[in-house]
Amino acid sequence: MGTGKRGLIATAVAVVCAVTVLAAPGTAFANPTPSPAPSAGAALATGQDLEAVRKKLDKLYRAAGRATDEYNAAEEKADKQSAEVVELAKKIVKGQEKLRKLKNRAGAAAAAQYRGGGLPPEAHLVLSDDPQDFLDGAGRVREGHHATKGLLGELTRTQEDLEQYAKDASAQWKKLEAGRKAKAAAQKKIEKQIAQAEKLESALQKEEQERLAELEKEAANRAQTAWLDSGILDEIDGKASEQGKKAVQYATAQIGKPYQWGAEGPETYDCSGLTSQAWISAGRGIPRTSQEQWKRLKHIAVQDMRPGDLIIYFGDASHVAMYIGDGAMVHAPRPGRTVTIAGAGSMPILGVVRPDPDTGAN
């Protein structure tokens, strides 16, 4: 890594909560100084005990993150299915009105035929005073028969369409109900994991909670330092696209707002709620969940990432953040935390995706 960037790393941790995307370079987040030793006292947990608590909390919150993705995905599907049910209902109403009009026309045609007496053409010819008038009328009758046949065919097709719309609506309704159940199940998972984590944290004394927060920072700093020591930052020099700049501006403007699972702003966010809304603000809609963002957006090599790109974390793609440059990212971490800037390598990176692959950078 260049000496200029490494020389500024030590100042980054002290200003992490104050920086913005336009802050001075150096937000690479290494660990500059050792953390203070845990407070003495028989009632306090040992460092080893607190480290076990930290790992347990990390596990619980990651499980809550996965369940949040399940919840968001179920909600997104439910919204789509609800819209489809509404559209099918509109088609059914229009079809019913069309069927009513066709039946009226068919009834009128039947009545006209009845008024003709139902006599065979030969009889009409015999009874006619003017054979030419009869022949002219016979042509109109043939046209009328063709029209009636077409009318009956349209009537049959409309009835078939209505039956299909009804079947489709029923199928979509069943999917909607299944989606609601999946959403409710995911919500229970989230609430269970968060409740367990909060119970674990609330059992700690104030000094232990403070030390636990320090341990969390230390673990993140160790990961970030290892990432930086690989020399990766020397290779990352991509510049943001115009849309990327707008997305970064939106995301960093949310710093300090609380995390809330399932939230998309404007006052609270979960991790993918923040990134999806940031890109919507930049004029580009992207998938709602981190897992779908990983599946459906273009993959970019880590060394090629630029501000605005999304960093996907953990093997299950259960967390996402936005790269803002200088080895830093902005994200909504977990329950009990706020939107903040952190080291891009402070968690295990699965990969990077780009929401606007077709635009150039400036």
XYZ file of C-alpha atoms in Angstrom:
362
model
C 0.000 0.000 0.000
C 1.233 3.559 -0.709
C 2.742 5.370 2.269
C 0.402 8.340 1.786
C -2.725 6.243 2.371
C -1.229 4.202 5.190
C -0.072 7.353 6.987
C -3.628 8.616 7.167
C -5.229 5.379 8.357
C -4.527 6.050 12.029
C -6.762 9.130 12.072
C -9.717 7.395 10.463
C -11.106 5.522 13.455
C -11.381 8.684 15.546
C -13.556 10.398 12.962
C -15.523 7.431 11.647
C -18.912 8.726 12.713
C -18.264 12.251 11.435
C -16.943 11.601 7.959
C -18.994 11.861 4.797
C -18.311 10.843 1.260
C -16.491 14.132 0.737
C -14.306 13.696 3.839
C -10.541 13.792 3.621
C -8.859 10.598 2.367
C -7.761 8.041 4.881
C -10.978 6.360 5.920
C -9.329 2.987 5.619
C -10.001 2.039 9.243
C -6.994 0.182 10.580
C -6.598 -0.444 14.312
C -4.191 2.252 15.538
C -3.949 1.547 19.258
C -4.648 -1.357 21.593
C -7.988 -1.279 23.408
C -8.085 -0.686 27.148
C -7.988 -3.711 29.404
C -11.293 -4.894 30.847
C -12.312 -3.488 34.200
C -11.430 -5.518 37.235
C -14.068 -6.897 39.541
C -15.432 -10.285 40.417
C -18.884 -9.402 39.070
C -17.551 -8.597 35.611
C -17.110 -11.170 32.878
C -13.601 -11.985 31.718
C -12.339 -10.907 28.306
C -12.646 -14.494 27.180
C -16.271 -14.626 28.325
C -17.081 -11.359 26.558
C -15.439 -12.584 23.369
C -17.744 -15.611 23.506
C -20.688 -13.243 24.010
C -19.542 -11.167 21.027
C -19.412 -14.237 18.800
C -22.816 -15.385 20.047
C -24.328 -11.952 19.358
C -22.762 -11.889 15.929
C -24.316 -15.277 15.202
C -27.748 -14.176 16.430
C -27.750 -10.922 14.488
C -26.552 -12.650 11.335
C -29.427 -15.120 11.687
C -31.764 -12.147 12.097
C -30.228 -10.637 8.961
C -30.942 -13.778 6.954
C -34.507 -13.846 8.252
C -34.868 -10.159 7.358
C -33.901 -10.997 3.787
C -36.566 -13.733 3.803
C -39.109 -11.249 5.150
C -38.230 -8.591 2.575
C -38.357 -11.126 -0.263
C -41.770 -12.380 0.900
C -43.040 -8.820 1.164
C -41.788 -7.994 -2.336
C -43.491 -11.097 -3.760
C -46.703 -10.329 -1.889
C -46.778 -6.807 -3.327
C -46.277 -8.178 -6.843
C -48.909 -10.882 -6.400
C -51.391 -8.386 -4.954
C -50.915 -6.200 -8.031
C -51.471 -9.213 -10.293
C -54.662 -10.160 -8.454
C -55.922 -6.590 -8.886
C -55.146 -6.651 -12.630
C -56.917 -9.987 -13.036
C -59.929 -8.627 -11.168
C -60.036 -5.697 -13.605
C -59.907 -8.122 -16.544
C -62.741 -10.141 -15.039
C -64.914 -7.033 -14.645
C -64.210 -5.963 -18.249
C -64.839 -9.510 -19.466
C -68.144 -9.679 -17.664
C -69.256 -6.390 -19.226
C -68.182 -7.600 -22.670
C -70.037 -10.880 -22.131
C -73.189 -8.985 -21.150
C -73.064 -6.914 -24.345
C -72.422 -9.978 -26.490
C -75.369 -11.788 -24.935
C -77.577 -8.774 -25.647
C -76.457 -8.787 -29.266
C -76.999 -12.551 -29.539
C -80.471 -12.140 -28.065
C -81.299 -9.426 -30.574
C -80.131 -11.644 -33.447
C -82.271 -14.523 -32.200
C -85.279 -12.242 -31.923
C -84.800 -11.012 -35.488
C -84.644 -14.574 -36.729
C -87.826 -15.355 -34.835
C -89.608 -12.407 -36.437
C -88.677 -13.870 -39.829
C -90.966 -16.764 -39.047
C -88.283 -19.395 -39.305
C -89.559 -20.275 -42.801
C -87.173 -22.029 -45.204
C -85.736 -19.933 -48.096
C -87.939 -21.756 -50.674
C -91.083 -20.637 -48.864
C -89.884 -17.015 -48.758
C -89.236 -17.208 -52.518
C -92.752 -18.487 -53.197
C -94.340 -15.870 -50.966
C -92.289 -12.992 -52.250
C -93.957 -10.529 -54.659
C -90.579 -9.620 -56.152
C -88.030 -12.441 -56.665
C -85.200 -9.882 -56.951
C -86.068 -8.401 -53.563
C -85.992 -11.922 -52.178
C -82.560 -12.614 -53.665
C -81.217 -9.349 -52.288
C -82.677 -10.203 -48.936
C -81.230 -13.702 -49.068
C -77.759 -12.202 -49.443
C -78.338 -10.080 -46.369
C -79.564 -13.144 -44.510
C -76.389 -15.036 -45.384
C -74.354 -12.083 -44.132
C -76.455 -12.098 -41.004
C -75.796 -15.807 -40.492
C -72.038 -15.234 -40.805
C -72.249 -12.345 -38.368
C -74.245 -14.420 -35.924
C -71.737 -17.246 -36.193
C -68.899 -14.792 -35.481
C -70.863 -13.367 -32.563
C -71.345 -16.802 -31.038
C -67.637 -17.548 -31.501
C -66.687 -14.304 -29.731
C -69.177 -15.096 -26.992
C -67.551 -18.510 -26.462
C -64.019 -17.038 -26.423
C -65.046 -14.380 -23.901
C -66.539 -17.035 -21.625
C -63.322 -19.075 -21.907
C -61.215 -15.985 -21.118
C -63.314 -15.303 -18.034
C -62.853 -18.862 -16.833
C -59.072 -18.577 -17.321
C -58.929 -15.211 -15.529
C -60.812 -16.751 -12.616
C -58.396 -19.701 -12.465
C -55.384 -17.367 -12.647
C -56.798 -15.131 -9.925
C -57.401 -18.142 -7.693
C -53.814 -19.363 -8.247
C -52.374 -15.909 -7.520
C -54.502 -15.647 -4.398
C -53.110 -18.951 -3.128
C -49.561 -17.713 -3.811
C -50.376 -14.488 -2.011
C -51.598 -16.396 1.029
C -48.460 -18.589 0.971
C -46.338 -15.450 0.744
C -48.089 -13.918 3.728
C -47.415 -17.053 5.743
C -43.747 -17.008 4.701
C -43.557 -13.342 5.699
C -45.109 -14.063 9.098
C -42.737 -16.998 9.664
C -39.728 -14.820 8.779
C -40.972 -12.125 11.149
C -41.117 -14.659 13.990
C -37.544 -15.740 13.225
C -36.340 -12.141 13.270
C -38.082 -11.281 16.512
C -36.826 -14.473 18.172
C -33.182 -13.862 17.200
C -33.270 -10.200 18.178
C -34.988 -10.966 21.493
C -32.295 -13.518 22.334
C -29.552 -11.039 21.439
C -31.125 -8.244 23.461
C -31.567 -10.563 26.440
C -27.910 -11.545 26.224
C -26.773 -7.916 26.050
C -29.107 -6.730 28.801
C -27.577 -9.278 31.206
C -24.247 -7.448 30.952
C -23.233 -4.645 33.261
C -22.561 -1.220 31.790
C -18.785 -1.698 31.811
C -19.192 -5.071 30.155
C -21.407 -3.558 27.463
C -18.793 -0.893 26.804
C -16.056 -3.507 26.631
C -18.226 -5.617 24.324
C -18.573 -2.633 21.969
C -14.776 -2.314 22.021
C -14.391 -5.983 21.161
C -16.747 -5.531 18.199
C -14.630 -2.613 16.952
C -11.431 -4.572 17.455
C -12.745 -7.522 15.442
C -13.811 -5.183 12.620
C -10.468 -3.360 12.707
C -8.499 -6.615 12.575
C -10.436 -7.694 9.510
C -10.022 -4.277 7.876
C -6.278 -4.207 8.582
C -5.811 -7.656 7.082
C -7.747 -6.546 4.017
C -5.644 -3.405 3.635
C -2.391 -5.300 4.207
C -3.177 -7.336 1.104
C -2.459 -4.185 -0.917
C -5.955 -4.158 -2.377
C -6.418 -0.424 -1.892
C -3.553 0.318 -4.282
C -5.553 -1.433 -7.014
C -8.910 0.203 -6.331
C -9.056 3.525 -8.138
C -12.423 3.470 -9.904
C -14.343 6.737 -10.131
C -18.058 7.004 -9.518
C -20.597 7.375 -12.301
C -23.044 10.265 -12.088
C -25.724 7.903 -10.766
C -23.181 6.377 -8.379
C -22.419 9.807 -6.932
C -26.104 10.434 -6.320
C -26.502 7.034 -4.655
C -23.524 7.687 -2.375
C -24.827 11.142 -1.473
C -28.171 9.647 -0.474
C -26.650 6.810 1.541
C -24.211 9.006 3.454
C -26.972 11.521 4.190
C -28.678 8.768 6.234
C -25.735 8.379 8.640
C -26.934 8.285 12.239
C -30.415 6.935 11.444
C -31.371 3.724 13.291
C -31.363 0.237 11.841
C -34.771 -1.405 11.714
C -35.422 -4.690 9.991
C -37.720 -4.455 6.987
C -37.344 -0.654 6.838
C -36.702 1.360 3.662
C -36.532 4.837 5.155
C -36.823 7.654 5.386
C -36.236 7.494 9.143
C -34.978 3.915 9.597
C -33.329 1.309 7.346
C -32.140 -2.242 7.153
C -29.015 -2.978 5.099
C -30.666 -3.615 1.735
C -33.352 -1.026 2.390
C -30.577 1.583 2.516
C -28.825 0.443 -0.670
C -32.012 -0.054 -2.697
C -33.416 3.342 -1.716
C -30.086 5.030 -2.427
C -30.130 3.714 -5.972
C -33.813 4.520 -6.442
C -32.929 8.102 -5.490
C -30.281 7.985 -8.226
C -32.895 6.948 -10.770
C -32.222 3.230 -10.939
C -34.417 0.596 -9.323
C -32.612 -2.476 -8.004
C -33.731 -5.649 -6.178
C -34.898 -5.112 -2.591
C -32.861 -7.798 -0.803
C -29.116 -8.333 -0.521
C -29.439 -11.875 -1.852
C -31.364 -10.738 -4.932
C -28.927 -7.872 -5.428
C -26.152 -10.469 -5.473
C -28.064 -12.735 -7.860
C -29.345 -10.178 -10.336
C -26.834 -7.311 -10.519
C -23.618 -7.415 -12.517
C -20.643 -8.860 -10.609
C -17.488 -6.745 -10.454
C -13.999 -7.715 -9.296
C -13.176 -6.166 -5.912
C -10.175 -4.318 -7.352
C -12.449 -2.767 -10.003
C -15.107 -1.414 -7.656
C -15.985 2.255 -7.607
C -18.097 4.450 -5.285
C -21.744 3.467 -5.534
C -21.028 -0.232 -6.092
C -22.523 -2.618 -3.554
C -20.384 -4.930 -1.438
C -22.077 -8.202 -0.566
C -20.924 -9.887 2.653
C -20.847 -13.429 4.045
C -21.277 -16.656 2.123
C -25.064 -16.433 2.220
C -25.164 -12.837 0.905
C -27.022 -11.779 4.041
C -25.534 -8.287 4.315
C -24.872 -5.468 1.877
C -23.120 -2.101 2.050
C -22.250 0.657 -0.414
C -18.639 1.413 -1.281
C -17.866 5.143 -0.968
C -14.143 5.208 -1.730
C -10.833 5.194 0.160
C -11.424 1.670 1.433
C -14.653 2.645 3.220
C -18.314 1.748 2.946
C -21.589 2.979 4.402
C -24.146 0.531 5.755
C -26.965 -0.148 8.201
C -25.208 -2.718 10.444
C -27.764 -4.439 12.678
C -30.461 -3.861 15.330
C -29.269 -1.494 18.023
C -26.912 0.314 15.642
C -27.243 3.259 13.273
C -26.275 3.846 9.659
C -22.530 4.418 9.725
C -19.272 4.369 7.783
C -16.941 1.431 8.304
C -14.028 -0.298 6.649
C -15.000 -2.064 3.438
C -13.024 -5.116 4.537
C -14.317 -5.230 8.106
C -16.511 -8.248 7.264
C -15.934 -11.222 4.963
C -16.572 -10.016 1.401
C -18.512 -12.365 -0.859
C -18.267 -10.072 -3.870
C -19.177 -6.749 -5.442
C -22.100 -5.861 -7.724
C -22.721 -2.795 -9.870
C -26.250 -1.394 -10.261
C -25.327 0.796 -13.277
C -22.956 -1.331 -15.403
C -23.849 0.462 -18.632
C -22.852 3.947 -17.512
C -19.417 5.456 -17.660
C -17.550 6.979 -14.724
C -16.408 10.580 -14.459
